[in-house]
Short mmCIF file of C-alpha atoms and ligand atoms in Angstrom, two decimals:
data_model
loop_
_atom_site.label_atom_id
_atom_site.label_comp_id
_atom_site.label_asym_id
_atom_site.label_seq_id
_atom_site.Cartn_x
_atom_site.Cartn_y
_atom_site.Cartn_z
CA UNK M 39 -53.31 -40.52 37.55
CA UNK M 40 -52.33 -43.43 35.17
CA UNK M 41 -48.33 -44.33 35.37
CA UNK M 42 -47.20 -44.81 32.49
CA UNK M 43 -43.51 -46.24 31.03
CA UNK M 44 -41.20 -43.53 30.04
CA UNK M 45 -40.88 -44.13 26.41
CA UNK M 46 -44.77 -44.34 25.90
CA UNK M 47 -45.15 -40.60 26.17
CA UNK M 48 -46.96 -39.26 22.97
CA UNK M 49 -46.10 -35.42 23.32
CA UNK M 50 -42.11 -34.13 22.20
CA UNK M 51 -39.95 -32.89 25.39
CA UNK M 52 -38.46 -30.65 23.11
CA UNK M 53 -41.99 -28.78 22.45
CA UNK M 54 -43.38 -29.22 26.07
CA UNK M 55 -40.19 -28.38 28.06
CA UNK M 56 -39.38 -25.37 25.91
CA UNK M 57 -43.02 -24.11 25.11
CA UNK M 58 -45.56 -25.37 27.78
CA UNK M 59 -42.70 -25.16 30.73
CA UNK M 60 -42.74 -27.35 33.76
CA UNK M 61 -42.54 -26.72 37.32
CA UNK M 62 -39.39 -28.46 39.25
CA UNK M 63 -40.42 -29.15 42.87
CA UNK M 64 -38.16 -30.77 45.60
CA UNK M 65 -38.09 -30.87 49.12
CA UNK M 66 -40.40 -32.78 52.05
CA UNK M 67 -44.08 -32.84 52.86
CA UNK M 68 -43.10 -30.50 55.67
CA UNK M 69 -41.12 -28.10 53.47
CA UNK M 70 -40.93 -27.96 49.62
CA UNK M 71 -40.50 -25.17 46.58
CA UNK M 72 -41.51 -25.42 43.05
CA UNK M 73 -39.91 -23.17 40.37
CA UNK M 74 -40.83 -22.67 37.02
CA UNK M 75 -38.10 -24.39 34.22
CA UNK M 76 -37.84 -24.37 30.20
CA UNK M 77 -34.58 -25.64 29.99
CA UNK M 78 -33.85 -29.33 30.31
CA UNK M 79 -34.34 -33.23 28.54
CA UNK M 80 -34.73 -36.36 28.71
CA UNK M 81 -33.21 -39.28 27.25
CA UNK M 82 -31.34 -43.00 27.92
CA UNK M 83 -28.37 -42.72 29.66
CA UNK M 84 -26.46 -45.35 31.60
CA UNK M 85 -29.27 -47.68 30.44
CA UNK M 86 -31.64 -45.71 32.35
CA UNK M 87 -34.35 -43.10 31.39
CA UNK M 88 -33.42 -39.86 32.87
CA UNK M 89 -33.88 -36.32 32.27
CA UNK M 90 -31.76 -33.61 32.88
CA UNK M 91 -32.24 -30.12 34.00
CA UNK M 92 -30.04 -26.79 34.70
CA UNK M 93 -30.50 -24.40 38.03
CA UNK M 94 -28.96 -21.41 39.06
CA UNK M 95 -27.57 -21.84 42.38
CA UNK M 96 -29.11 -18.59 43.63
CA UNK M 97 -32.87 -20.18 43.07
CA UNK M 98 -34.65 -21.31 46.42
CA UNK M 99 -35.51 -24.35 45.07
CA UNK M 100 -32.00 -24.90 44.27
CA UNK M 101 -31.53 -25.79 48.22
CA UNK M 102 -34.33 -28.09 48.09
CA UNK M 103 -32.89 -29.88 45.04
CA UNK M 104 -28.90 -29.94 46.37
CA UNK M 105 -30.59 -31.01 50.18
CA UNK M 106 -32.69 -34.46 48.87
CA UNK M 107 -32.03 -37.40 46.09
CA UNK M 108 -35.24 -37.12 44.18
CA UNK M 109 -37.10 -33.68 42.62
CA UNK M 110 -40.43 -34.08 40.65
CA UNK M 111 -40.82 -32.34 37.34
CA UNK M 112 -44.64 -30.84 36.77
CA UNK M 113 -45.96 -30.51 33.20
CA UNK M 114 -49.59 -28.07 33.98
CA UNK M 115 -50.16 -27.64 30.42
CA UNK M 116 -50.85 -24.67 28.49
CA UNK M 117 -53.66 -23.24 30.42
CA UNK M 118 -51.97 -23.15 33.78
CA UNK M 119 -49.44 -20.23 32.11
CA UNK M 120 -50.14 -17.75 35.27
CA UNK M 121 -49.05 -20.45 37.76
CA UNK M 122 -45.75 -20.73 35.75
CA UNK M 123 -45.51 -17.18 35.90
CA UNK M 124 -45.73 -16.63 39.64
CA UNK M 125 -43.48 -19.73 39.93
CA UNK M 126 -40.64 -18.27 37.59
CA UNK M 127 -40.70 -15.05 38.87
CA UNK M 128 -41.10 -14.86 42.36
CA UNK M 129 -39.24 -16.47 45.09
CA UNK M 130 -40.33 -19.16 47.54
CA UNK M 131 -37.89 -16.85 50.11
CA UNK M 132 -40.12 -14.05 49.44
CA UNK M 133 -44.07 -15.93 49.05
CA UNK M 134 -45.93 -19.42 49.88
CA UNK M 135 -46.52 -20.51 46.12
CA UNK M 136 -49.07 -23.36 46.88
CA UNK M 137 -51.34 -20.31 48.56
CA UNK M 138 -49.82 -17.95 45.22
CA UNK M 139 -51.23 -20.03 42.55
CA UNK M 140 -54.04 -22.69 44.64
CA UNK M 141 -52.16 -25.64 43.01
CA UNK M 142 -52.80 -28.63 44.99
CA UNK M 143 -49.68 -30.58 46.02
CA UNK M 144 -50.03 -34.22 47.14
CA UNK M 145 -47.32 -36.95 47.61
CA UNK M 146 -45.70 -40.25 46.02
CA UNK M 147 -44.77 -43.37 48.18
CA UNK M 148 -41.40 -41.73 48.26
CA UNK M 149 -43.12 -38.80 50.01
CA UNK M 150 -42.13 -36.90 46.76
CA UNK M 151 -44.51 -33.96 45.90
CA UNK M 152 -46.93 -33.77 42.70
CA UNK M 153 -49.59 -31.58 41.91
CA UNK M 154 -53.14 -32.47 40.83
CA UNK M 155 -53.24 -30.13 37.57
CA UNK M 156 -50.06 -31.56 36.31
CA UNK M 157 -51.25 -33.94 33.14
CA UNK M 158 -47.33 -35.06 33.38
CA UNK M 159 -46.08 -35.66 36.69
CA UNK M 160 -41.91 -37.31 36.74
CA UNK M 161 -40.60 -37.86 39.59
CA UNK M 162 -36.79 -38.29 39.55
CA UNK M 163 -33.83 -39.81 41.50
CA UNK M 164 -30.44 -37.59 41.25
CA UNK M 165 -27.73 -39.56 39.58
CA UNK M 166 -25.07 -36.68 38.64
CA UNK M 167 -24.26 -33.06 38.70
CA UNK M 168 -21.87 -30.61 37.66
CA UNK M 169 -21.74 -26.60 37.50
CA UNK M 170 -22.06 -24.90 34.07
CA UNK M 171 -18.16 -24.09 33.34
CA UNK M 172 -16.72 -20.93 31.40
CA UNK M 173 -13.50 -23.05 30.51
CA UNK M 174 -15.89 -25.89 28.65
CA UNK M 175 -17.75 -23.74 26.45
CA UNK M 176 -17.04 -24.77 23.02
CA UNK M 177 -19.08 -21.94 21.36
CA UNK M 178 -18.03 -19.05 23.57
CA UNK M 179 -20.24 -16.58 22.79
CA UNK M 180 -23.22 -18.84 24.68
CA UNK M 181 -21.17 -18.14 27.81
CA UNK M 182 -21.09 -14.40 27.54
CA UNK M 183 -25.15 -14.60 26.37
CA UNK M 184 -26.40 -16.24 29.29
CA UNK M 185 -24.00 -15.63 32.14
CA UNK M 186 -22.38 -12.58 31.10
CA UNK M 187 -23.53 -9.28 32.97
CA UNK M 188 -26.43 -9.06 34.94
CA UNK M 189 -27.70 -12.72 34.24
CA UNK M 190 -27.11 -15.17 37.19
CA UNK M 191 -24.37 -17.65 38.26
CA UNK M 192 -24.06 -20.26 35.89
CA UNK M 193 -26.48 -23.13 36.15
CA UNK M 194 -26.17 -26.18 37.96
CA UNK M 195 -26.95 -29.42 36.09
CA UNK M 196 -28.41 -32.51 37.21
CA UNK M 197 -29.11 -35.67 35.57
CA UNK M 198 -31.91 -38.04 37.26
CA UNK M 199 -33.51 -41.40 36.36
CA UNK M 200 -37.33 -41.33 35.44
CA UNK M 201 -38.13 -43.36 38.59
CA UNK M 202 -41.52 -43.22 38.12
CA UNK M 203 -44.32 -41.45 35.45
CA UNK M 204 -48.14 -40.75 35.23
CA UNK M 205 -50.05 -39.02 33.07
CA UNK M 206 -53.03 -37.45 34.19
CA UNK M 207 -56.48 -38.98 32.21
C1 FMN D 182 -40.35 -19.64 31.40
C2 FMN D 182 -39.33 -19.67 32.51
C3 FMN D 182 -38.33 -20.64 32.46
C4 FMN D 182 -37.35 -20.71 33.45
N1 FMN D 182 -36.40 -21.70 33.40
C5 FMN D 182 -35.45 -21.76 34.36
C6 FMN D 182 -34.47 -22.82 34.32
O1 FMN D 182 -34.50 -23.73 33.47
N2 FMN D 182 -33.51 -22.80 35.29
C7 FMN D 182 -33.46 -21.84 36.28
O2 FMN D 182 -32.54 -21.88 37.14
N3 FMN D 182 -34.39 -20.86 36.34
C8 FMN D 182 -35.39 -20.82 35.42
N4 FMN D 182 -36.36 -19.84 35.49
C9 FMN D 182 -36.33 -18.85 36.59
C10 FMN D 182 -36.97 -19.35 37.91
O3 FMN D 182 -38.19 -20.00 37.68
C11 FMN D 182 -37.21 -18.13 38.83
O4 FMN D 182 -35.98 -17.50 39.12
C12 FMN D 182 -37.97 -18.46 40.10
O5 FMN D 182 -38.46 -17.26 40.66
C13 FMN D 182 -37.13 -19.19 41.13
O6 FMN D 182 -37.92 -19.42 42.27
P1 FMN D 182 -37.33 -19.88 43.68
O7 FMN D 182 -36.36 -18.82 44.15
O8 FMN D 182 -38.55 -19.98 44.57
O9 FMN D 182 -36.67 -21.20 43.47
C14 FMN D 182 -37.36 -19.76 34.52
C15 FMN D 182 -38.38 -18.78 34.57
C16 FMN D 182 -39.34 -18.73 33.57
C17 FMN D 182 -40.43 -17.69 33.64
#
């Protein structure tokens, strides 16, 4: 793995969060869960590079994330589409993902954990967070679309400076 600045990425977040997905993993080397996310950023904030992402508060990894400062986002790349789909539809409550999938975690310094297959490993130290509110919806109708009926709690959003980057060669 080759770590790289922030700003020197080639691909667009907009096409690789949204299309390729990424895995968010927090937690220890002792215990740790990985979900599959499509929602999310990055940018320059507070004269940092951070990215921000949005979790429902009934996810496992949700616990993980709320429990630690740092989570690591995991960009596989297109042909690791079955790994996202155990990891976005099953539960770390429920099954051991690593032994799911055969991804192969290992750890940064910061005892932060990445995965070998990722070509875009981030790992990322929590700055802020907020829950998703009814009452600040400026288009309304987004509210009743995504956390009307049977579709979750509303998400939990955190922002988190790009501590580090690599990109796998
Ligand atoms: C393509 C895709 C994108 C997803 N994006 C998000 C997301 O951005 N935020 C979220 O809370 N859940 C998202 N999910 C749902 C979680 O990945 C899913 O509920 C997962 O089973 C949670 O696992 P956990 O309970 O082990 O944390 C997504 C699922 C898929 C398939």
């Amino acid at each position: 793995m080759k770590k790289i600045e922030p700003n020197k990425l080639p691909d667009n977040y907009i096409n690789i969060i949204g299309n390729e997905w990424m895995l968010v993993t927090a937690g220890t080397k002792e215990k740790f869960n990985t979900m599959t996310a499509s929602w999310g950023g990055t940018g320059f904030l507070w004269n940092r590079p951070v990215v921000f992402i949005f979790i429902r508060p009934e996810r496992y990894t949700y616990e993980f994330i709320e429990n630690g400062d740092y989570f690591t986002l995991s960009f596989l790349g297109q042909e690791h589409k079955d790994v996202h789909k155990i990891c976005g539809s099953k539960s770390g409550r429920d099954i051991d993902k690593i032994k799911a999938t055969g991804i192969q975690p290992y750890f940064s310094e910061s005892g932060n954990i990445l995965f070998k297959e990722a070509r875009i490993s981030i790992e990322c130290k929590k700055l802020y967070t907020d829950m998703i509110k009814e009452e600040n919806f400026l288009d309304k109708s987004l509210f009743e679309k995504w956390y009307g009926g049977a579709h979750g709690n509303p998400h939990k959003v955190y922002v988190a400076e790009i501590v580090n980057m690599w990109v796998n060669e």
